Coordinates of C-alpha atoms in Angstrom, one line a residue:
Chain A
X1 CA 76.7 92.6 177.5
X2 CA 76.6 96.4 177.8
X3 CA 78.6 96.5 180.9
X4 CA 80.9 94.3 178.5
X5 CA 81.0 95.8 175.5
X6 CA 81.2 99.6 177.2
X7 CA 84.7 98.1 179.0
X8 CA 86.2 97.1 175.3
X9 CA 84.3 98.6 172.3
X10 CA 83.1 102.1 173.3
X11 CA 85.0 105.2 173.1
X12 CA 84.7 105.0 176.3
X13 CA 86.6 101.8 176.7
X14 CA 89.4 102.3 173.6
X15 CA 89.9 105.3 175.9
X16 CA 90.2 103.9 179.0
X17 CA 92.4 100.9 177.2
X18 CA 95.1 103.9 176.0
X19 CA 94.9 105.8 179.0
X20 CA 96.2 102.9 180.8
X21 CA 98.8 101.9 178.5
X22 CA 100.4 105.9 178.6
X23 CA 99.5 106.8 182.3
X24 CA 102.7 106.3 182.8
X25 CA 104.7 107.4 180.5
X26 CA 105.9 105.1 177.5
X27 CA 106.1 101.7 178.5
X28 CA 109.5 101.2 176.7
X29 CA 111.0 103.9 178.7
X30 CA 110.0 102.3 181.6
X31 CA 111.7 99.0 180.0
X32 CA 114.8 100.8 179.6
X33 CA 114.4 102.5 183.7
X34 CA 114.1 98.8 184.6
X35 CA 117.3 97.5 182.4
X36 CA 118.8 100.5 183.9
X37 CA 117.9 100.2 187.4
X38 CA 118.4 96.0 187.8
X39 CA 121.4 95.7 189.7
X40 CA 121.4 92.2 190.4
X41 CA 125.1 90.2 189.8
X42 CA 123.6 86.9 190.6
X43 CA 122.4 85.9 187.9
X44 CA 125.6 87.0 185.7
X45 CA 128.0 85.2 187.7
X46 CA 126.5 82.0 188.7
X47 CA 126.9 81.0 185.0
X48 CA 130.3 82.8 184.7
X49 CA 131.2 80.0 187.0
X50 CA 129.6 77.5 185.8
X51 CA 131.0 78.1 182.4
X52 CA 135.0 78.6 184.4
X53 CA 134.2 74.7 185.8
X54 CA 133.1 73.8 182.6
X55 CA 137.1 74.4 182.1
Chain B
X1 CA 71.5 106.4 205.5
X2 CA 74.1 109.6 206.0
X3 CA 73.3 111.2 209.8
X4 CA 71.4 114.4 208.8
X5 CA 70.8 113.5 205.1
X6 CA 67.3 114.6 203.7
X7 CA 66.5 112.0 200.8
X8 CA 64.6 114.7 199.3
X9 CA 68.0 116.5 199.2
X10 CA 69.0 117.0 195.5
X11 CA 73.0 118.0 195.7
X12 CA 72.4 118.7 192.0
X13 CA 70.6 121.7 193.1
X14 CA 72.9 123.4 195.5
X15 CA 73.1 127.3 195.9
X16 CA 75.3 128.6 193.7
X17 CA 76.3 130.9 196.5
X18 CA 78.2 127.7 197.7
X19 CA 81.1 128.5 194.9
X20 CA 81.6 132.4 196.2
X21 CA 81.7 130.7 200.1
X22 CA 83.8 127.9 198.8
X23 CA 86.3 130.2 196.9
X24 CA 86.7 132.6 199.6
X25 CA 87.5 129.6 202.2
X26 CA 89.9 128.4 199.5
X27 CA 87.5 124.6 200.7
X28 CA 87.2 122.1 197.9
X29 CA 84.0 122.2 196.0
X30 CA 83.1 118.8 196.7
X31 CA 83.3 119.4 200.3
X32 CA 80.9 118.2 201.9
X33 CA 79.2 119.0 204.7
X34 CA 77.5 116.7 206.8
X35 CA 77.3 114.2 203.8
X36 CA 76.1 116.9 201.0
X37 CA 78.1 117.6 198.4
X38 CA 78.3 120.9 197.1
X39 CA 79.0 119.7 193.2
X40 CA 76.9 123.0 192.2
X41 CA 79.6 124.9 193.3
X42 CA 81.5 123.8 190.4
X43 CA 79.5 127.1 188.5
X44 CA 82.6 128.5 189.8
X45 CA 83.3 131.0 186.3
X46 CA 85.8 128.2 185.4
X47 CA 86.1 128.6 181.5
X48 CA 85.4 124.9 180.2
X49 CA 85.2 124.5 175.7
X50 CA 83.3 121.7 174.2
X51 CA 82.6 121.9 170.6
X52 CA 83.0 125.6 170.3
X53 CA 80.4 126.3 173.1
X54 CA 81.4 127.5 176.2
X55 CA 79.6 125.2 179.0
X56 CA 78.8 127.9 182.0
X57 CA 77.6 125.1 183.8
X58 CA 79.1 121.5 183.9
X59 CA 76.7 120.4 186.9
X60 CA 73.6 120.3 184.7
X61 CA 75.5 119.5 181.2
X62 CA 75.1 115.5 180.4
X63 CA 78.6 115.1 179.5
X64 CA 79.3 115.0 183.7
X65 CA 76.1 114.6 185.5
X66 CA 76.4 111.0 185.8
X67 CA 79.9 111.4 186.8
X68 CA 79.7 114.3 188.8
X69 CA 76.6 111.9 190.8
X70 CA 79.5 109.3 190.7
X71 CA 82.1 111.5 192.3
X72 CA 79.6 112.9 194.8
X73 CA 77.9 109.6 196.2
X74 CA 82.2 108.9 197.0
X75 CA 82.4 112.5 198.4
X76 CA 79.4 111.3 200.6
X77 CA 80.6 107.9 201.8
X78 CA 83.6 109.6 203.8
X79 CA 80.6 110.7 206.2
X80 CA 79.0 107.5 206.2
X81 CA 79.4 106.0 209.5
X82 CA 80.1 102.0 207.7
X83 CA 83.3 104.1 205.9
X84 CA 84.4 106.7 207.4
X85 CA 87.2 105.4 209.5
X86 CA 88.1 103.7 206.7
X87 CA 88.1 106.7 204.4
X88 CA 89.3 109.6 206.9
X89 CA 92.0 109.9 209.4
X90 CA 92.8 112.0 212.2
X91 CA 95.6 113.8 210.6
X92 CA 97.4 116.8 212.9
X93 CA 94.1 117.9 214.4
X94 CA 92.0 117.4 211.5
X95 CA 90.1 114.8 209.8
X96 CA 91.3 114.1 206.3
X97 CA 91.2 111.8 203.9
X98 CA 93.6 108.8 203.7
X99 CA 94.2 109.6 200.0
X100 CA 96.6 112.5 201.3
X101 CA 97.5 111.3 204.6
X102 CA 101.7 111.2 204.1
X103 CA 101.7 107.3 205.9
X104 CA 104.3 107.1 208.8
X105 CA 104.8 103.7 209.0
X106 CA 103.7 100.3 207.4
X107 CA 100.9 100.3 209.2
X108 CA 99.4 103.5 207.8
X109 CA 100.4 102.3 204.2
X110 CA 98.0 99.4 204.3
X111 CA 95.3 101.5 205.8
X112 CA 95.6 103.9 202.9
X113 CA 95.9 100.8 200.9
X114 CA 92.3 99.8 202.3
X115 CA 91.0 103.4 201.3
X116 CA 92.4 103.3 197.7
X117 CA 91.0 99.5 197.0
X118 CA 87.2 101.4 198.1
X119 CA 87.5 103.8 195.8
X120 CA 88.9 101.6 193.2
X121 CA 86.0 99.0 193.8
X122 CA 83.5 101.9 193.8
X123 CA 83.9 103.1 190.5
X124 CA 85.5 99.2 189.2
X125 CA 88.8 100.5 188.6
X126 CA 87.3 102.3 185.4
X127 CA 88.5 106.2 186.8
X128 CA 92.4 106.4 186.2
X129 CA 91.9 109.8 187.5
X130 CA 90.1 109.6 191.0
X131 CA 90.7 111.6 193.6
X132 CA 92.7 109.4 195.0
X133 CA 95.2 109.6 192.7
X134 CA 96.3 113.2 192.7
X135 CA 95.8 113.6 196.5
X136 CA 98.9 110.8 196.2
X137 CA 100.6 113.3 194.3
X138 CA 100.6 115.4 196.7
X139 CA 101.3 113.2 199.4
X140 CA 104.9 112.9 197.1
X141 CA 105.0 116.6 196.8
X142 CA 105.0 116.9 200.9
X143 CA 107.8 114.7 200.9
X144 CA 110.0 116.1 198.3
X145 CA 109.5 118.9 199.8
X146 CA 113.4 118.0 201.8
X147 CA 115.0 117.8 198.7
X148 CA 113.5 121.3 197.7
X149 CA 114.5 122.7 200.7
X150 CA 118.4 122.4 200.1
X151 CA 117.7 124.6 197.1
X152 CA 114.5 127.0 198.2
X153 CA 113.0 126.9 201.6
X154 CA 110.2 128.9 200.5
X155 CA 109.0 126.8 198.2
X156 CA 109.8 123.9 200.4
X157 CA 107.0 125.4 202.8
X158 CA 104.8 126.4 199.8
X159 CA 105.0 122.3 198.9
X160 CA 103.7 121.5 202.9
X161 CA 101.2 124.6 202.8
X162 CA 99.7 123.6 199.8
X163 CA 99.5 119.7 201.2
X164 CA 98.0 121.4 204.6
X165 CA 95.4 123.1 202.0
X166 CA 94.3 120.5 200.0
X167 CA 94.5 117.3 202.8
X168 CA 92.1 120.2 205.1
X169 CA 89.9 121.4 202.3
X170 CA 90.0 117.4 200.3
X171 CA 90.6 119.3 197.5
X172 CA 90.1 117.2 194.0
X173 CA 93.0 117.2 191.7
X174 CA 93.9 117.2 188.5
X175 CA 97.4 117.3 186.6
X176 CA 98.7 118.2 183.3
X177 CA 102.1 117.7 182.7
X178 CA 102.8 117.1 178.8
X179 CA 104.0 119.3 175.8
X180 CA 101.8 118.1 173.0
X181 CA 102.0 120.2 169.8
X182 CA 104.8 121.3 169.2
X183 CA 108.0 120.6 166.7
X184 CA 110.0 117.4 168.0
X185 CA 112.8 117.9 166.5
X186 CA 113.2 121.5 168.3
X187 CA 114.6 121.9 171.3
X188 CA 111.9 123.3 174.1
X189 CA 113.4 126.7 174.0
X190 CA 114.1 126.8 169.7
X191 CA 110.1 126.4 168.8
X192 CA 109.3 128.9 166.2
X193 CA 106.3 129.9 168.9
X194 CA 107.2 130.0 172.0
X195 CA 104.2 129.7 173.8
X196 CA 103.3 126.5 171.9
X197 CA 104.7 125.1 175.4
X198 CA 103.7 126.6 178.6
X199 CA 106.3 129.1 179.4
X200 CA 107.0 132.0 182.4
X201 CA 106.9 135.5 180.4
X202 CA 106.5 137.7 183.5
X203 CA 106.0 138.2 186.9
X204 CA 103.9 140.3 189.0
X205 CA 104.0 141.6 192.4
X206 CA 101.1 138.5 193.0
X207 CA 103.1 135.9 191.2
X208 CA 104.6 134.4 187.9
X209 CA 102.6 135.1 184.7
X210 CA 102.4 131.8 182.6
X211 CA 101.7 131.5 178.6
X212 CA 101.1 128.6 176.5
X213 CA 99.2 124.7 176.4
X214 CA 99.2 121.8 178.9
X215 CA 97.6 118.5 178.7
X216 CA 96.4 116.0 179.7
X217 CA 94.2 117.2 182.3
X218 CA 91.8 114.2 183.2
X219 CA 88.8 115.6 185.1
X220 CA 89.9 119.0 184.6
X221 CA 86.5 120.2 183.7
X222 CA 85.4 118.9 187.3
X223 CA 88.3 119.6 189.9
X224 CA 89.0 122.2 192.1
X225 CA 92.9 123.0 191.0
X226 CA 95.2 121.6 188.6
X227 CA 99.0 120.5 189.7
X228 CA 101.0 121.5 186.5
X229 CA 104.6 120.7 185.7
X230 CA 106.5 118.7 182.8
X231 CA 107.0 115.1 182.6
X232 CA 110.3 115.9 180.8
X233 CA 113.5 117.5 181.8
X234 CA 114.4 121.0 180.8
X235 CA 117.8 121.6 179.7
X236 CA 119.6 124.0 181.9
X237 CA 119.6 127.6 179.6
X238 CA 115.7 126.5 179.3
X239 CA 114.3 128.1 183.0
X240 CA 111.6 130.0 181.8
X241 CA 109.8 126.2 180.8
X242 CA 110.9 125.2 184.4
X243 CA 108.1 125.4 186.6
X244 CA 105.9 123.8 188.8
X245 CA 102.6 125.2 190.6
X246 CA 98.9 124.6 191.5
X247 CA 96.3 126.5 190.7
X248 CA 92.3 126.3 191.0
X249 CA 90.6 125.8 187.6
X250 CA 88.6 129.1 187.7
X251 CA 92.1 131.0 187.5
X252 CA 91.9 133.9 185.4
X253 CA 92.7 133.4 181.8
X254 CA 93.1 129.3 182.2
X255 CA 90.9 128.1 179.1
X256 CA 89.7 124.2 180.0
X257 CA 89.4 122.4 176.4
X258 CA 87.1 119.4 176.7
X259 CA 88.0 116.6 174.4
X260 CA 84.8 114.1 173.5
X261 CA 82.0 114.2 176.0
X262 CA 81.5 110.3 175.1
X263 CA 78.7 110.5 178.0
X264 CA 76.4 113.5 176.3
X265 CA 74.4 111.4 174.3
X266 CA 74.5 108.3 175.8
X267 CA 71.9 105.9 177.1
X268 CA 72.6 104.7 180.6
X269 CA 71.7 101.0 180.0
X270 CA 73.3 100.7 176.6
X271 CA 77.0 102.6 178.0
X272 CA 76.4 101.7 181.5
X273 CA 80.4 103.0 182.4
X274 CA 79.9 105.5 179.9
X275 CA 77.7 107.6 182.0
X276 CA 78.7 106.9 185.0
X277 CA 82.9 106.7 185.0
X278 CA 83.9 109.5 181.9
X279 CA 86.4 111.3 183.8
X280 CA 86.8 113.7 180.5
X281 CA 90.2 115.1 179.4
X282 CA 91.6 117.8 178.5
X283 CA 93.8 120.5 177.4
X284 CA 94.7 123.6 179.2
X285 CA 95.3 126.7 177.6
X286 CA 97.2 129.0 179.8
X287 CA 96.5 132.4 178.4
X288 CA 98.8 134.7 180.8
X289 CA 97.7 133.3 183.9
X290 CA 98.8 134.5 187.0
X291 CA 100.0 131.8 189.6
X292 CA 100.1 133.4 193.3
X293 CA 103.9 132.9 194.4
X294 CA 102.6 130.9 197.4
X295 CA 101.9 128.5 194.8
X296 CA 104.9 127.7 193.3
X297 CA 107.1 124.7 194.2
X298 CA 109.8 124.9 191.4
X299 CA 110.8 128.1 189.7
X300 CA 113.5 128.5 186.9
X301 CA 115.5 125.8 188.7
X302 CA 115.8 122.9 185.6
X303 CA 118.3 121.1 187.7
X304 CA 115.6 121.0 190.6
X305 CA 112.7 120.0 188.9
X306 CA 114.2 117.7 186.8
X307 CA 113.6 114.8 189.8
X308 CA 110.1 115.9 190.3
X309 CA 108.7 112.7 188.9
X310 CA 109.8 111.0 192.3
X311 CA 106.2 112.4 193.6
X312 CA 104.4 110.1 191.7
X313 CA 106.1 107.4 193.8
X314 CA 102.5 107.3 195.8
X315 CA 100.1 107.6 193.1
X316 CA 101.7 104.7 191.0
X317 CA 100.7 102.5 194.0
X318 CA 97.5 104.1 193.9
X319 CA 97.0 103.1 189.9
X320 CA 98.5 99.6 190.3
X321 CA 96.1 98.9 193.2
X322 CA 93.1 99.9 191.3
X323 CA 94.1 98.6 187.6
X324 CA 94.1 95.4 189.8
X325 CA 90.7 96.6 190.5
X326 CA 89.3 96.9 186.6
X327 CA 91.2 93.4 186.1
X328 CA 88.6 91.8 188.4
X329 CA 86.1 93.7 186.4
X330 CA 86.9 92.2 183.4
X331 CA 87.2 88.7 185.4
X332 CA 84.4 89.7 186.7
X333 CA 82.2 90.4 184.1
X334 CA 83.7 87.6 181.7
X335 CA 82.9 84.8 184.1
X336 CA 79.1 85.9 184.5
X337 CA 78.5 86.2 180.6
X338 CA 80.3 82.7 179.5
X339 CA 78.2 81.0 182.5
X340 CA 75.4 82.1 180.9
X341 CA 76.3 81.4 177.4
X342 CA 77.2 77.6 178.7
X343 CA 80.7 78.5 177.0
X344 CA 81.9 78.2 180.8
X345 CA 82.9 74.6 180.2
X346 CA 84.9 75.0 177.3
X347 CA 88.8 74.7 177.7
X348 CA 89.3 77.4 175.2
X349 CA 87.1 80.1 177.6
X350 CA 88.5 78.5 180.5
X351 CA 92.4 79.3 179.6
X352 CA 90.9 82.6 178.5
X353 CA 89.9 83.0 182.1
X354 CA 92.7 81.9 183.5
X355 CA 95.0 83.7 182.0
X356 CA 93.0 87.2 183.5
X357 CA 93.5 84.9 186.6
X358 CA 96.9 85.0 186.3
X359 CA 97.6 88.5 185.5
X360 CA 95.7 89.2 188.4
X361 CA 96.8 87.2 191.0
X362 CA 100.6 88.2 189.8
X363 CA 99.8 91.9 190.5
X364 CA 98.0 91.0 193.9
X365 CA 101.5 89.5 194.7
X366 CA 103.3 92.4 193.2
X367 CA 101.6 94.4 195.6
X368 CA 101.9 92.5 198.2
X369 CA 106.0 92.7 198.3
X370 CA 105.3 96.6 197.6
X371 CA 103.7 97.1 201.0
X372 CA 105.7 93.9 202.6
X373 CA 109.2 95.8 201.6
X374 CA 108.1 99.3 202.1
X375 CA 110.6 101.5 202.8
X376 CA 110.8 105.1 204.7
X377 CA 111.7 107.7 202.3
X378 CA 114.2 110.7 202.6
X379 CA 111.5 113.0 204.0
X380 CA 110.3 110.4 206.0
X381 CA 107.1 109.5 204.4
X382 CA 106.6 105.6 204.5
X383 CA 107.0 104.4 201.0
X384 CA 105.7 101.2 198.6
X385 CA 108.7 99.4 197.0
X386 CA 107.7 99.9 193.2
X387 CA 109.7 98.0 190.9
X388 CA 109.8 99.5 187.0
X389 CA 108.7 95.3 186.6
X390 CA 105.4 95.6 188.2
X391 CA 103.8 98.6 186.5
X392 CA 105.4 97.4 182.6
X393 CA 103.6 93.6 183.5
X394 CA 100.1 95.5 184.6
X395 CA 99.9 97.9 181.2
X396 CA 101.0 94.4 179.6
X397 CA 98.3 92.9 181.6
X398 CA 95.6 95.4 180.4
X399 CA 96.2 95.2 177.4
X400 CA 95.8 91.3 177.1
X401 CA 92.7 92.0 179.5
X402 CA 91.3 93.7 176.4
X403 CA 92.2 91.1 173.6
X404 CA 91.0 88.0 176.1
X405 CA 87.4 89.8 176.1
X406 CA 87.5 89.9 172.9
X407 CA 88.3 86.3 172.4
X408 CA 85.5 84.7 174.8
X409 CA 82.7 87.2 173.9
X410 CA 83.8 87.2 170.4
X411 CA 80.8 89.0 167.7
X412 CA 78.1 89.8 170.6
X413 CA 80.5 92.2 172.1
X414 CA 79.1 94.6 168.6
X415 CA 76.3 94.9 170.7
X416 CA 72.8 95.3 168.8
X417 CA 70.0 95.7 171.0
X418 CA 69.8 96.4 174.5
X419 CA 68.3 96.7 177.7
X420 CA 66.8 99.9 176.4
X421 CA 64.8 97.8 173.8
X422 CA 62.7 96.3 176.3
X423 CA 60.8 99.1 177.2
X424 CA 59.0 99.4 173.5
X425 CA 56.0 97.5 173.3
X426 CA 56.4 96.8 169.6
X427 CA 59.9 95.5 169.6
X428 CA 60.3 94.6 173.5
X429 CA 59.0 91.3 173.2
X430 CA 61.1 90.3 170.4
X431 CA 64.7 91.4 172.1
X432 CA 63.1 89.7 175.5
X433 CA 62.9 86.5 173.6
X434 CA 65.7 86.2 171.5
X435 CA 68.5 87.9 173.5
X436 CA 67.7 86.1 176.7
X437 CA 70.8 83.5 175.8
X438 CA 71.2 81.2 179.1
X439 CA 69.8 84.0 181.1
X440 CA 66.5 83.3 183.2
X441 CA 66.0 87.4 181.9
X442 CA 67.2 88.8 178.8
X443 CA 67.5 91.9 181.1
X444 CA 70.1 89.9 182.8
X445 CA 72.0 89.5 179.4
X446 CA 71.6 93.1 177.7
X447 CA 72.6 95.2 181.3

C-alpha cells in the first residue's frame, strides 16, 4: 500500500502527477499544434461527396 | 558483481578531491570509473538554498541520499558486464552512453530505445528528469546544430563541441527554460524589473554576463550543468532575453533554490518512491553569471532561437517511452493489491484495470509507429515520428492513471500504519494482524 499510496497521495506523487501533465508545455497548446499541424483532406472530402450524391 | 568493485566500497564516501580532478577535466561527476561513482564530487562549491540554509553538501543531506544512491547504482550498471552493451556504445572512438548517441539509422533508434526503457524500468518511470532525458536534448542540440550554422558557425560548432563534451564526460543534465514571476500582461522587455527574467547585461572578454531567474530546474541540485534557454519566443527588439547556453551548476554567482525536499524526513518503508525517485526542483537565480562564449549556442538572434524547441524532438520520445513505464507501475501495482483484497474478481476493479490496460497498450502502439515511421532529420540524425496526438493522449492517460487508483484502492490509499509499525513490539503485533488483508504477510500489504 505504501508503494501505492506514495505513487497518488504524497507530495511526492501530486508532484510527479503535475509534472507530467506540464512537462510539456500546456496540454491545450499542444491541442491547438495538433489542430494546426493535421493535414489530412480525407476525411473532409469523403463526406463532401457523399453529401454531393446525396444530390 | 561490477569487475573491480570492493563491496566494502562506500561511493558515499569518495575524496572530495574527486570534484577539483573532475572540474579541471571538465568529466561529469558521476563518472565513474571502473563502476564507482564519484557522487561525492558533487561538494563541488555549487550554491544549493533549502529553507534559508545553505546545504554545502547535498551527498550527505537526506533530501538526496537516497536518490543520489538511485542515480549512482544506474551510473554503475553502464559498467556492468549484463548492461553495458546495452547501455554504452562505441561512438567516434569512445564509449558513450546511448542516451546521447545522435542514432544514424532505425536501427540505432531502437537500440537507444532499449537503453531508455532500462532506465525507465529502473527507477519505474517515477524520474521525469533522468539522465536520459537531457542527454536527448542534446542529442537535438547536435542536430540543430545545421540550422544554426546558416546563421553562426561558431555557435554551430559550440552546439557539436558541447555534445563531444558531455556524450565523452556522460555529463548529467538539467534544463530550465521558463519565466515564472513576472507581470503577464508585460511584454518580456516592458517588466518594471528587468532582471525578473533572465537577461544578457554585459559581456566580458570570457563570455556573456547573465542576470535574472530560471526554473524549473529538476535535479538541479544534483547535475553537473544546466542547458538554459526559453520555452517562449522573443519578439524581435527583445535580444538581450535571446539566449541559449550551458553551464555547470558550480558557476559563479548561479544560486540553486531547492523547492520541498519531500525526501528529508521521510521513512523509507512508509514513502518508498519518496526516498528513492525525488528528483528535487528548482529555481535558478542567475546573479551576473558569466557563461564562457564556447558555451553559447544562440546569442541575441530571437528569430534563431525561436525554433529551438525542435531539440526536444528526442527527449519527448524519451518521456513517452518511460511514462509508458510508470503506467505499468500503476498496472502493476493495482493488480497485486486488488488480488490480494479478493476485489480482483469484481467487474467494477476489473474495468478499472482495463482501462490502465488500454491507455497502455495504445501508447505501446503509439510508439511503435514512432520508431516504425522514423524519419532522418535535416542534420541527419535518425528521428521518431511524434505526433502532437500521442503525447496529449499519454498526459490524458496519466492523469486517469491517477483517478483509476483512486477508484480501486479507494479509503486504504490514506494510508495509516505501515511497514514501519511492525518493528515496535507493543503495537507490531496488532498492525501484523489486522492489516494483513488477503496477504499471507501484512508486510506484504504495508510495503
Amino acid at each position: 500500500m505504501a508503494v501505492a499510496a506514495d505513487m497518488v497521495m504524497t507530495p511526492f506523487g501530486k508532484r510527479s502527477q503535475l509534472y507530467e501533465r506540464l512537462q510539456s508545455g500546456e496540454v491545450d497548446r499542444m491541442r491547438q499544434r495538433l489542430y494546426n499541424q493535421y493535414n489530412d483532406p480525407t476525411p473532409a472530402q469523403r463526406m463532401m461527396r457523399f453529401v454531393k450524391d446525396m444530390g | 558483481m561490477l569487475d573491480g568493485f570492493d563491496e566494502s566500497y562506500n561511493h558515499l564516501n569518495f575524496l572530495d578531491r574527486a570534484a577539483t580532478v573532475a572540474r579541471q577535466r571538465g568529466q561529469s561527476l558521476w563518472r565513474t570509473e571502473q563502476g564507482r561513482i564519484t557522487s561525492k564530487a558533487l561538494r563541488d562549491g555549487r550554491e544549493v538554498w533549502y529553507g534559508s540554509k545553505r546545504i554545502n553538501d547535498v551527498t550527505t543531506h537526506s533530501g538526496f541520499t537516497g536518490t543520489i544512491k538511485t542515480l549512482a547504482d544506474l551510473y554503475d550498471k553502464q559498467h556492468d558486464p549484463e548492461y553495458k552493451d546495452i547501455m554504452t556504445v562505441e561512438y567516434e572512438g569512445e564509449r558513450i552512453s546511448y542516451s546521447y548517441l545522435p542514432p544514424r539509422n532505425a536501427e540505432e533508434l531502437a537500440l537507444k530505445r532499449r537503453n531508455i526503457e532500462l532506465w525507465s524500468q529502473q527507477t519505474l518511470g517515477q524520474m521525469g528528469r533522468y539522465p536520459d532525458f537531457c542527454a536527448q536534448l542534446v542529442v537535438g542540440l547536435f542536430d540543430w546544430a545545421h540550422i544554426i550554422e546558416k546563421t553562426n558557425p561558431k555557435w554551430a560548432e559550440n552546439a557539436r563541441a558541447y555534445h563531444r563534451h558531455a556524450s565523452r564526460n556522460d555529463l548529467c543534465l538539467t534544463h530550465a527554460l521558463t519565466d515564472q514571476y513576472y507581470d503577464r500582461t508585460k511584454r518580456v522587455s516592458e517588466q518594471e524589473d528587468p532582471d525578473l527574467i533572465l537577461h544578457i547585461v554585459g559581456e566580458t572578454k570570457e563570455g556573456a554576463v547573465v542576470r535574472g531567474l530560471r526554473t524549473l530546474a529538476t535535479l538541479a541540485p544534483l547535475s553537473d550543468e544546466v542547458l538554459v534557454y526559453p520555452n517562449r519566443a522573443r519578439d524581435a527588439d527583445e535580444a538581450d532575453y535571446a539566449i541559449a547556453f550551458a553551464l555547470p551548476m558550480n558557476a559563479p554567482g548561479l544560486k540553486i533554490v531547492c523547492r520541498d525536499l519531500y525526501a528529508e524526513h521521510a521513512d523509507p518503508d512508509r514513502h518508498p518512491l519518496t526516498t528513492r525517485f525525488d528528483e528535487v526542483d528548482a529555481a535558478l537565480i542567475f546573479d551576473d553569471v558569466v557563461v564562457p562564449w564556447e558555451r553559447i549556442f544562440v546569442y541575441k538572434d530571437p528569430k534563431l532561437l525561436a525554433g529551438i524547441m525542435y531539440i526536444h524532438t528526442w527527449a519527448q520520445y524519451s518521456t513517452m517511452l518511460r511514462l509508458i513505464t510508470k503506467l505499468e507501475g500503476f498496472l502493476g501495482i493495482a493488480q497485486l493489491l486488488t488480488r490480494l483484497a479478493k476485489r480482483n474478481t469484481s467487474a467494477s476493479s476489473q474495468i478499472l484495470l482495463s482501462s490502465l490496460m488500454q491507455d497502455i497498450e495504445i501508447l505501446r502502439a503509439c510508439m511503435q509507429v514512432a520508431g516504425s515511421n522514423g524519419y532522418r532529420a535535416a542534420g541527419g540524425t535518425w528521428a521518431p515520428l511524434l505526433s502532437p496526438a500521442y503525447r496529449v493522449h499519454s498526459i490524458e492517460a496519466s492523469d486517469r492513471a491517477e483517478r483509476t487508483m483512486e477508484g480501486l484502492l479507494t479509503s486504504t490509499l490514506m494510508l495509516s500504519g505501515g511497514a514501519s509499525d511492525l518493528n515496535n513490539s507493543e503495537i507490531g503485533p496488532f498492525i501484523d494482524r489486522y492489516f494483513r488483508g488477503g496477504a499471507t504477510t501484512t508486510g506484504s500489504t504495508c510495503g
